[in-house]
Short mmCIF file of C-alpha atoms in Angstrom, two decimals:
data_model
loop_
_atom_site.label_atom_id
_atom_site.label_comp_id
_atom_site.label_asym_id
_atom_site.label_seq_id
_atom_site.Cartn_x
_atom_site.Cartn_y
_atom_site.Cartn_z
CA UNK N 233 4.62 28.93 -17.58
CA UNK N 234 5.99 30.18 -20.93
CA UNK N 235 5.23 28.53 -24.26
CA UNK N 236 8.88 27.46 -24.60
CA UNK N 237 8.86 25.91 -21.14
CA UNK N 238 5.61 24.11 -21.91
CA UNK N 239 6.95 22.71 -25.19
CA UNK N 240 10.16 21.65 -23.47
CA UNK N 241 8.21 19.84 -20.80
CA UNK N 242 6.09 18.05 -23.42
CA UNK N 243 9.22 17.05 -25.34
CA UNK N 244 10.84 15.63 -22.23
CA UNK N 245 7.61 13.82 -21.42
CA UNK N 246 7.42 12.21 -24.86
CA UNK N 247 11.06 11.17 -24.58
CA UNK N 248 10.40 9.59 -21.21
CA UNK N 249 7.34 7.75 -22.47
CA UNK N 250 9.39 6.33 -25.36
CA UNK N 251 12.13 5.26 -22.94
CA UNK N 252 9.55 3.68 -20.64
CA UNK N 253 7.96 1.81 -23.55
CA UNK N 254 11.29 0.40 -24.72
CA UNK N 255 12.23 -0.52 -21.19
CA UNK N 256 8.94 -2.29 -20.51
CA UNK N 257 9.19 -4.30 -23.71
CA UNK N 258 12.68 -5.50 -22.89
CA UNK N 259 11.85 -6.19 -19.25
CA UNK N 260 8.87 -8.30 -20.21
CA UNK N 261 11.28 -10.43 -22.22
CA UNK N 262 13.69 -10.61 -19.30
CA UNK N 263 10.84 -11.62 -17.02
CA UNK N 264 10.38 -14.81 -19.01
CA UNK N 265 11.45 -16.52 -15.80
CA UNK N 266 8.03 -15.59 -14.43
CA UNK N 267 5.91 -16.07 -17.53
CA UNK N 268 7.39 -18.53 -20.05
CA UNK N 269 8.49 -22.14 -19.43
CA UNK N 270 12.27 -22.61 -19.43
CA UNK N 271 12.33 -26.37 -18.98
CA UNK N 272 10.36 -29.35 -17.81
CA UNK N 273 10.87 -28.76 -14.09
CA UNK N 274 10.19 -25.01 -14.39
CA UNK N 275 6.96 -25.78 -16.25
CA UNK N 276 5.88 -28.33 -13.66
CA UNK N 277 6.58 -25.98 -10.74
CA UNK N 278 4.85 -23.11 -12.54
CA UNK N 279 1.73 -25.24 -12.95
CA UNK N 280 1.69 -25.93 -9.21
CA UNK N 281 1.69 -22.20 -8.39
CA UNK N 282 -0.22 -20.92 -11.45
CA UNK N 283 -3.12 -19.47 -9.44
CA UNK N 284 -0.76 -17.36 -7.34
CA UNK N 285 1.46 -15.94 -10.11
CA UNK N 286 1.70 -12.17 -10.18
CA UNK N 287 0.08 -10.10 -12.98
CA UNK N 288 2.94 -7.91 -14.21
CA UNK N 289 1.06 -6.46 -17.18
CA UNK N 290 -1.81 -5.23 -15.05
CA UNK N 291 0.56 -3.70 -12.52
CA UNK N 292 2.63 -1.98 -15.23
CA UNK N 293 -0.43 -0.44 -16.85
CA UNK N 294 -1.56 1.10 -13.57
CA UNK N 295 1.91 2.31 -12.59
CA UNK N 296 2.60 3.94 -15.95
CA UNK N 297 -0.77 5.71 -15.90
CA UNK N 298 -0.04 7.13 -12.45
CA UNK N 299 3.45 8.30 -13.48
CA UNK N 300 2.20 9.94 -16.67
CA UNK N 301 -0.54 11.79 -14.78
CA UNK N 302 1.97 13.03 -12.22
CA UNK N 303 4.35 14.19 -14.95
CA UNK N 304 1.67 16.13 -16.81
CA UNK N 305 -0.24 17.56 -13.87
CA UNK N 306 1.98 17.14 -10.81
CA UNK N 307 2.82 20.04 -8.51
CA UNK N 308 6.20 18.89 -7.18
CA UNK N 309 8.25 21.07 -9.61
CA UNK N 310 6.53 24.22 -8.33
CA UNK N 311 7.32 23.65 -4.63
CA UNK N 312 10.37 24.73 -2.70
CA UNK N 313 12.62 22.01 -1.30
CA UNK N 314 11.47 22.37 2.30
CA UNK N 315 7.83 21.91 1.28
CA UNK N 316 8.70 18.83 -0.74
CA UNK N 317 10.47 17.17 2.16
CA UNK N 318 7.62 18.02 4.52
CA UNK N 319 5.15 16.33 2.17
CA UNK N 320 7.20 13.13 2.25
CA UNK N 321 7.50 13.28 6.05
CA UNK N 322 3.72 13.74 6.40
CA UNK N 323 3.01 10.90 3.96
CA UNK N 324 5.23 8.50 5.90
CA UNK N 325 3.69 9.54 9.24
CA UNK N 326 0.16 8.94 7.93
CA UNK N 327 1.16 5.63 6.39
CA UNK N 328 2.52 4.57 9.78
CA UNK N 329 -0.82 5.56 11.33
CA UNK N 330 -2.68 3.48 8.74
CA UNK N 331 -0.52 0.47 9.49
CA UNK N 332 -1.14 0.85 13.21
CA UNK N 333 -4.88 0.85 12.54
CA UNK N 334 -4.52 -2.26 10.40
CA UNK N 335 -2.60 -3.93 13.20
CA UNK N 336 -5.34 -3.08 15.71
CA UNK N 337 -8.01 -4.47 13.39
CA UNK N 338 -6.06 -7.68 12.80
CA UNK N 339 -5.62 -8.22 16.54
CA UNK N 340 -9.38 -7.95 17.06
CA UNK N 341 -10.05 -10.56 14.38
CA UNK N 342 -7.44 -12.86 15.90
CA UNK N 343 -8.84 -12.53 19.44
CA UNK N 344 -11.04 -15.58 20.14
CA UNK N 345 -12.87 -13.60 22.83
CA UNK N 346 -14.36 -11.20 20.26
CA UNK N 347 -17.62 -12.79 19.04
CA UNK N 348 -18.35 -10.19 16.31
CA UNK N 349 -15.12 -8.66 14.97
CA UNK N 350 -16.95 -6.91 12.12
CA UNK N 351 -18.99 -4.83 14.55
CA UNK N 352 -16.10 -4.35 16.96
CA UNK N 353 -13.86 -2.92 14.24
CA UNK N 354 -16.41 -0.91 12.26
CA UNK N 355 -15.11 2.48 13.40
CA UNK N 356 -11.49 1.44 13.04
CA UNK N 357 -12.10 0.11 9.54
CA UNK N 358 -13.86 3.32 8.50
CA UNK N 359 -10.93 5.35 9.82
CA UNK N 360 -8.48 3.05 8.05
CA UNK N 361 -10.33 3.25 4.74
CA UNK N 362 -10.49 7.05 4.84
CA UNK N 363 -6.79 7.29 5.65
CA UNK N 364 -5.85 4.77 2.95
CA UNK N 365 -7.89 6.72 0.37
CA UNK N 366 -6.12 9.93 1.34
CA UNK N 367 -2.74 8.23 1.12
CA UNK N 368 -3.57 6.86 -2.32
CA UNK N 369 -4.30 10.39 -3.50
CA UNK N 370 -0.90 11.59 -2.23
CA UNK N 371 1.25 8.59 -3.09
CA UNK N 372 2.37 9.60 -6.57
CA UNK N 373 3.39 13.08 -5.40
CA UNK N 374 5.45 11.63 -2.54
CA UNK N 375 7.12 9.23 -4.99
CA UNK N 376 7.88 12.07 -7.42
CA UNK N 377 9.51 14.13 -4.67
CA UNK N 378 11.71 11.25 -3.52
CA UNK N 379 12.59 10.48 -7.14
CA UNK N 380 13.69 14.06 -7.68
CA UNK N 381 15.75 14.14 -4.49
CA UNK N 382 17.58 10.91 -5.27
CA UNK N 383 18.08 12.02 -8.88
CA UNK N 384 19.63 15.32 -7.77
CA UNK N 385 22.21 13.51 -5.65
CA UNK N 386 22.94 11.00 -8.42
CA UNK N 387 23.57 13.86 -10.85
CA UNK N 388 25.88 15.56 -8.36
CA UNK N 389 27.76 12.28 -8.01
CA UNK N 390 28.45 12.29 -11.74
CA UNK N 391 25.71 10.05 -13.13
CA UNK N 392 24.00 12.79 -15.15
CA UNK N 393 24.26 13.32 -18.90
CA UNK N 394 26.19 16.37 -20.19
CA UNK N 395 22.97 18.42 -20.19
CA UNK N 396 22.37 17.65 -16.51
CA UNK N 397 19.64 15.02 -17.03
CA UNK N 398 19.68 11.65 -15.31
CA UNK N 399 19.45 8.66 -17.61
CA UNK N 400 17.54 6.50 -17.31
CA UNK N 401 15.05 8.78 -15.55
CA UNK N 402 14.33 7.54 -12.05
CA UNK N 403 10.85 6.03 -11.73
CA UNK N 404 9.60 4.17 -8.64
CA UNK N 405 6.20 3.01 -7.43
CA UNK N 406 5.31 2.03 -3.87
CA UNK N 407 3.30 -1.16 -3.76
CA UNK N 408 2.83 -4.39 -1.92
CA UNK N 409 5.67 -6.14 -3.72
CA UNK N 410 5.11 -9.75 -4.81
CA UNK N 411 6.71 -12.70 -3.11
CA UNK N 412 9.36 -14.74 -4.91
CA UNK N 413 9.45 -18.52 -5.03
CA UNK N 414 13.04 -19.83 -5.09
CA UNK N 415 13.87 -23.44 -5.94
CA UNK N 416 17.30 -25.01 -5.40
CA UNK N 417 18.47 -28.60 -5.74
CA UNK N 418 18.93 -30.41 -2.43
CA UNK N 419 22.45 -31.64 -3.21
CA UNK N 420 23.92 -28.18 -3.77
CA UNK N 421 23.08 -24.50 -3.34
CA UNK N 422 22.01 -23.24 -6.73
CA UNK N 423 19.43 -20.68 -7.90
CA UNK N 424 17.51 -22.88 -10.37
CA UNK N 425 13.99 -21.45 -10.50
CA UNK N 426 12.35 -18.19 -9.52
CA UNK N 427 8.65 -17.35 -9.96
CA UNK N 428 6.94 -14.21 -8.67
CA UNK N 429 3.76 -14.80 -6.71
CA UNK N 430 1.11 -12.60 -5.18
CA UNK N 431 1.63 -11.80 -1.52
CA UNK N 432 0.45 -14.92 0.30
CA UNK N 433 -0.59 -15.67 3.87
CA UNK N 434 1.90 -17.77 5.79
CA UNK N 435 -0.20 -20.95 5.71
CA UNK N 436 -0.37 -20.83 1.90
CA UNK N 437 3.41 -20.33 1.67
CA UNK N 438 4.03 -23.33 3.89
CA UNK N 439 1.63 -25.50 1.90
CA UNK N 440 3.15 -24.57 -1.48
CA UNK N 441 6.71 -25.08 -0.27
CA UNK N 442 5.87 -28.48 1.21
CA UNK N 443 4.12 -29.55 -1.98
CA UNK N 444 7.01 -28.47 -4.23
CA UNK N 445 9.66 -30.04 -1.99
CA UNK N 446 7.86 -33.37 -1.87
CA UNK N 447 6.78 -33.48 -5.50
CA UNK N 448 10.14 -32.51 -7.05
CA UNK N 449 12.65 -33.50 -4.32
CA UNK N 450 14.03 -29.96 -4.15
CA UNK N 451 14.50 -27.18 -1.61
CA UNK N 452 12.09 -24.26 -1.97
CA UNK N 453 11.42 -20.99 -0.19
CA UNK N 454 8.96 -18.13 -0.73
CA UNK N 455 10.58 -14.84 0.25
CA UNK N 456 9.43 -11.21 0.45
CA UNK N 457 11.05 -8.70 -1.90
CA UNK N 458 12.09 -5.10 -1.23
CA UNK N 459 11.84 -4.07 -4.86
CA UNK N 460 11.71 -5.30 -8.44
CA UNK N 461 13.47 -3.44 -11.25
CA UNK N 462 10.55 -3.10 -13.61
CA UNK N 463 10.06 0.38 -15.03
CA UNK N 464 8.77 2.04 -12.90
CA UNK N 465 10.39 -0.16 -10.28
CA UNK N 466 8.22 -1.83 -7.69
CA UNK N 467 9.19 -0.61 -4.22
CA UNK N 468 7.93 -2.24 -1.04
CA UNK N 469 5.56 0.11 0.75
CA UNK N 470 7.47 1.52 3.70
CA UNK N 471 7.18 4.12 6.44
CA UNK N 472 10.96 4.61 6.54
CA UNK N 473 12.43 7.43 4.46
CA UNK N 474 15.99 6.04 4.70
CA UNK N 475 14.82 2.63 3.52
CA UNK N 476 12.83 4.16 0.66
CA UNK N 477 15.84 6.20 -0.47
CA UNK N 478 18.13 3.18 -0.33
CA UNK N 479 15.80 1.02 -2.41
CA UNK N 480 15.17 3.87 -4.90
CA UNK N 481 18.94 4.12 -5.47
CA UNK N 482 19.35 0.33 -5.54
CA UNK N 483 16.65 -0.17 -8.17
CA UNK N 484 17.80 2.82 -10.24
CA UNK N 485 21.23 1.25 -10.52
CA UNK N 486 19.61 -1.91 -11.91
CA UNK N 487 17.95 0.30 -14.56
CA UNK N 488 21.26 2.01 -15.32
CA UNK N 489 23.24 -1.23 -15.54
CA UNK N 490 20.77 -2.62 -18.04
CA UNK N 491 22.61 -0.60 -20.71
CA UNK N 492 25.93 -2.28 -19.87
CA UNK N 493 27.17 -5.90 -19.75
CA UNK N 494 26.59 -6.30 -16.01
CA UNK N 495 22.90 -5.62 -16.52
CA UNK N 496 22.43 -7.10 -19.97
CA UNK N 497 23.90 -10.40 -18.82
CA UNK N 498 21.92 -10.52 -15.58
CA UNK N 499 20.96 -14.13 -15.13
CA UNK N 500 18.66 -15.19 -12.32
CA UNK N 501 20.71 -18.36 -11.90
CA UNK N 502 24.26 -17.14 -12.51
CA UNK N 503 27.19 -15.34 -10.91
CA UNK N 504 26.43 -12.17 -12.89
CA UNK N 505 23.24 -11.83 -10.84
CA UNK N 506 25.24 -11.98 -7.61
CA UNK N 507 27.74 -9.35 -8.83
CA UNK N 508 24.88 -7.13 -10.00
CA UNK N 509 22.85 -7.40 -6.79
CA UNK N 510 25.90 -6.98 -4.56
CA UNK N 511 26.90 -3.84 -6.45
CA UNK N 512 23.37 -2.43 -6.19
CA UNK N 513 23.28 -3.33 -2.50
CA UNK N 514 26.43 -1.33 -1.73
CA UNK N 515 25.40 1.49 -4.06
CA UNK N 516 22.08 2.02 -2.30
CA UNK N 517 23.81 2.16 1.07
CA UNK N 518 26.31 4.71 -0.26
CA UNK N 519 23.70 7.06 -1.78
CA UNK N 520 21.31 7.02 1.18
CA UNK N 521 23.33 9.17 3.64
CA UNK N 522 24.00 11.71 0.88
CA UNK N 523 20.28 12.16 0.23
CA UNK N 524 19.42 12.25 3.93
CA UNK N 525 22.02 14.90 4.75
CA UNK N 526 20.67 17.16 2.05
CA UNK N 527 16.91 16.72 2.47
CA UNK N 528 16.25 14.95 5.79
CA UNK N 529 19.15 15.92 8.07
CA UNK N 530 17.36 14.72 11.19
CA UNK N 531 17.56 11.17 9.79
CA UNK N 532 21.13 11.33 8.52
CA UNK N 533 23.98 9.41 10.17
CA UNK N 534 26.77 11.47 11.75
CA UNK N 535 28.93 13.14 9.12
CA UNK N 536 32.37 12.32 10.43
CA UNK N 537 35.45 13.66 8.63
CA UNK N 538 37.58 10.84 7.33
CA UNK N 539 34.83 8.26 7.79
CA UNK N 540 35.53 4.91 6.15
CA UNK N 541 33.98 3.92 2.84
CA UNK N 542 30.34 2.74 2.89
CA UNK N 543 31.36 -0.91 2.57
CA UNK N 544 33.26 -0.74 5.85
CA UNK N 545 31.51 -1.03 9.23
CA UNK N 546 31.17 2.21 11.19
CA UNK N 547 30.99 1.18 14.82
CA UNK N 548 33.14 3.09 17.30
CA UNK N 549 31.75 1.12 20.22
CA UNK N 550 33.66 -1.94 21.51
CA UNK N 551 32.14 -5.23 20.41
CA UNK N 552 31.08 -7.76 23.03
CA UNK N 553 32.80 -11.03 21.97
CA UNK N 554 30.00 -13.02 23.63
CA UNK N 555 27.20 -11.18 21.82
CA UNK N 556 25.37 -13.02 19.05
CA UNK N 557 26.82 -11.99 15.68
CA UNK N 558 24.38 -12.75 12.86
CA UNK N 559 26.94 -12.37 10.09
CA UNK N 560 29.54 -14.55 11.77
CA UNK N 561 27.04 -17.29 12.66
CA UNK N 562 25.43 -17.25 9.22
CA UNK N 563 28.83 -17.40 7.53
CA UNK N 564 29.73 -20.45 9.65
CA UNK N 565 26.41 -22.04 8.77
CA UNK N 566 26.88 -21.54 5.02
CA UNK N 567 30.43 -22.89 5.02
CA UNK N 568 29.43 -25.98 7.02
CA UNK N 569 26.45 -26.65 4.75
CA UNK N 570 28.61 -26.31 1.63
CA UNK N 571 31.09 -28.83 3.08
CA UNK N 572 28.37 -31.33 4.04
CA UNK N 573 26.72 -31.11 0.62
CA UNK N 574 30.09 -31.53 -1.11
CA UNK N 575 30.44 -34.81 0.81
CA UNK N 576 26.99 -35.92 -0.36
CA UNK N 577 25.56 -35.72 3.18
CA UNK N 578 22.30 -34.05 2.22
CA UNK N 579 20.23 -35.26 5.19
CA UNK N 580 22.96 -34.19 7.61
CA UNK N 581 23.14 -30.75 5.99
CA UNK N 582 19.38 -30.28 6.27
CA UNK N 583 19.30 -31.44 9.88
CA UNK N 584 22.17 -29.04 10.66
CA UNK N 585 20.35 -26.14 9.01
CA UNK N 586 17.27 -26.80 11.11
CA UNK N 587 19.40 -26.80 14.27
CA UNK N 588 20.98 -23.52 13.21
CA UNK N 589 17.57 -22.03 12.40
CA UNK N 590 16.54 -22.69 16.00
CA UNK N 591 19.66 -20.81 17.14
CA UNK N 592 18.81 -17.78 15.00
CA UNK N 593 15.20 -17.77 16.16
CA UNK N 594 16.32 -17.98 19.79
CA UNK N 595 18.41 -14.86 19.20
CA UNK N 596 15.57 -12.80 17.78
CA UNK N 597 15.73 -13.58 14.04
CA UNK N 598 12.32 -14.73 12.84
CA UNK N 599 13.57 -17.20 10.28
CA UNK N 600 10.78 -19.39 8.93
CA UNK N 601 12.99 -21.70 6.85
CA UNK N 602 16.74 -22.14 6.58
CA UNK N 603 17.54 -24.37 3.62
CA UNK N 604 19.40 -24.57 0.30
CA UNK N 605 16.93 -22.17 -1.35
CA UNK N 606 17.52 -19.65 1.45
CA UNK N 607 21.23 -19.51 0.65
CA UNK N 608 20.61 -19.57 -3.09
CA UNK N 609 18.63 -16.34 -2.74
CA UNK N 610 20.21 -14.40 0.11
CA UNK N 611 23.72 -15.43 -0.88
CA UNK N 612 23.22 -13.24 -3.93
CA UNK N 613 23.03 -10.04 -1.86
CA UNK N 614 26.51 -9.69 -0.43
CA UNK N 615 28.20 -6.75 1.25
CA UNK N 616 31.80 -7.82 1.71
CA UNK N 617 31.13 -8.80 5.33
CA UNK N 618 30.60 -12.40 6.53
CA UNK N 619 27.11 -13.71 5.97
CA UNK N 620 24.99 -15.81 3.64
CA UNK N 621 27.68 -15.81 0.94
CA UNK N 622 30.04 -18.04 2.91
CA UNK N 623 33.30 -18.52 1.02
CA UNK N 624 32.03 -16.76 -2.10
CA UNK N 625 34.59 -14.02 -2.88
CA UNK N 626 32.17 -11.81 -4.81
CA UNK N 627 31.12 -9.65 -1.85
CA UNK N 628 34.65 -8.90 -0.62
CA UNK N 629 35.87 -8.27 -4.18
CA UNK N 630 33.10 -5.79 -4.97
CA UNK N 631 33.77 -4.03 -1.66
CA UNK N 632 37.50 -3.92 -2.43
CA UNK N 633 36.84 -2.19 -5.75
CA UNK N 634 34.48 0.25 -4.04
CA UNK N 635 37.06 1.14 -1.40
CA UNK N 636 39.76 1.59 -4.05
CA UNK N 637 37.64 3.93 -6.20
CA UNK N 638 37.90 7.69 -5.64
CA UNK N 639 34.19 8.19 -6.38
CA UNK N 640 30.96 6.27 -6.80
CA UNK N 641 30.74 7.03 -10.51
CA UNK N 642 34.25 5.68 -11.12
CA UNK N 643 33.46 2.55 -9.11
CA UNK N 644 30.32 1.88 -11.15
CA UNK N 645 32.30 2.70 -14.29
CA UNK N 646 34.45 -0.33 -13.47
CA UNK N 647 31.68 -2.62 -12.23
CA UNK N 648 29.36 -2.18 -15.20
CA UNK N 649 31.70 -4.13 -17.49
CA UNK N 650 32.30 -7.08 -15.13
CA UNK N 651 30.12 -10.16 -15.59
CA UNK N 652 32.10 -13.11 -14.20
CA UNK N 653 33.64 -14.05 -10.89
CA UNK N 654 37.06 -14.48 -12.52
CA UNK N 655 36.98 -11.02 -14.11
CA UNK N 656 35.84 -9.53 -10.81
CA UNK N 657 38.69 -11.13 -8.87
CA UNK N 658 41.19 -10.02 -11.50
CA UNK N 659 39.92 -6.43 -11.30
CA UNK N 660 40.09 -6.52 -7.50
CA UNK N 661 43.65 -7.85 -7.67
CA UNK N 662 43.01 -11.04 -5.74
CA UNK N 663 42.02 -14.63 -6.43
CA UNK N 664 42.13 -15.72 -2.80
CA UNK N 665 38.94 -16.86 -1.14
CA UNK N 666 37.94 -15.08 2.07
CA UNK N 667 38.69 -16.91 5.31
#
């Protein structure tokens, strides 16, 4: 490496560290919803779950150290593209093997006919630990490769600076992402409180939810997260390359939008959050096939000329009208619940949701709780198709703007300035609610 190249790399590294530092400082302020009381009820709920609250500062310190080490000493820039993709494939295969081992070990401990599970699993645990240690040594390199691949596509799509650099730089970290506690009032669906918690076993989730519901007369739910837009972003550990790519793109867009009104005005309890998350949801789905076709063609969807926009369903097969349709049934559920709550029939709405939960479970959807908090959270991730959003026009409006835009960069160029439902509907050219 030449002296000029070395100096250039150091300069870029310093610039990235500065950007990271600024980003972290601002994000820690934004994350006041998980660290600073916002009101009497927030404070009371936070005290109930204080022992389970996630340590963001500790996680950030470790993630930044790993990213800085990879930047200074990483080997990804010196590999050809085929070698990079093979490293990611091998990492995901070995991670899948580690998870299978963990599943085998868990089954032994669950089995009441195994008197000494420690002895019975000794060899499996040793194999698991060795594989996990090897994966830990390779994780940052695999992340760096995926970051570079997603960044290359984003630049080609027009998101790069004039010099060809992506800003903000893409930075992701695989981890066991925290859970999120959502609290909604019982008499309406509203995202009132959110607190990040450590990953909890199911019995602890149930106990905390029951305690909060009874103590504060609210509806609560602890949900898993796919990613959190810290910097680097937390990404749920996964063995799926398509899923990893989608979440990388999704979380990068959150970082990008932070410099515009749609990101700056992100409010955990407001309509801006729904617009932001819905936009990121569609964006991740649009970027994923582009990355897969270039770097992982065996995983890419068919590249059909004249295919519809990403927000539109691609299903050439006839649909069985009698088949269970999750989106249709969930949309009906949300609309009915909204109507019952509007009439003040809270108990009827909750009894109805429990009946509907049984229907979803019977059709293969492992839904632990279906309540007001469920809709407050999942209704914020819309796609334009029927689902948890019910009559909310945000999803269809965002999809309409996507379909009307000649490119992804022009679509985001419109979306980044929109912060209210009214402005969104005006930009989409409609004020009508979806049927």
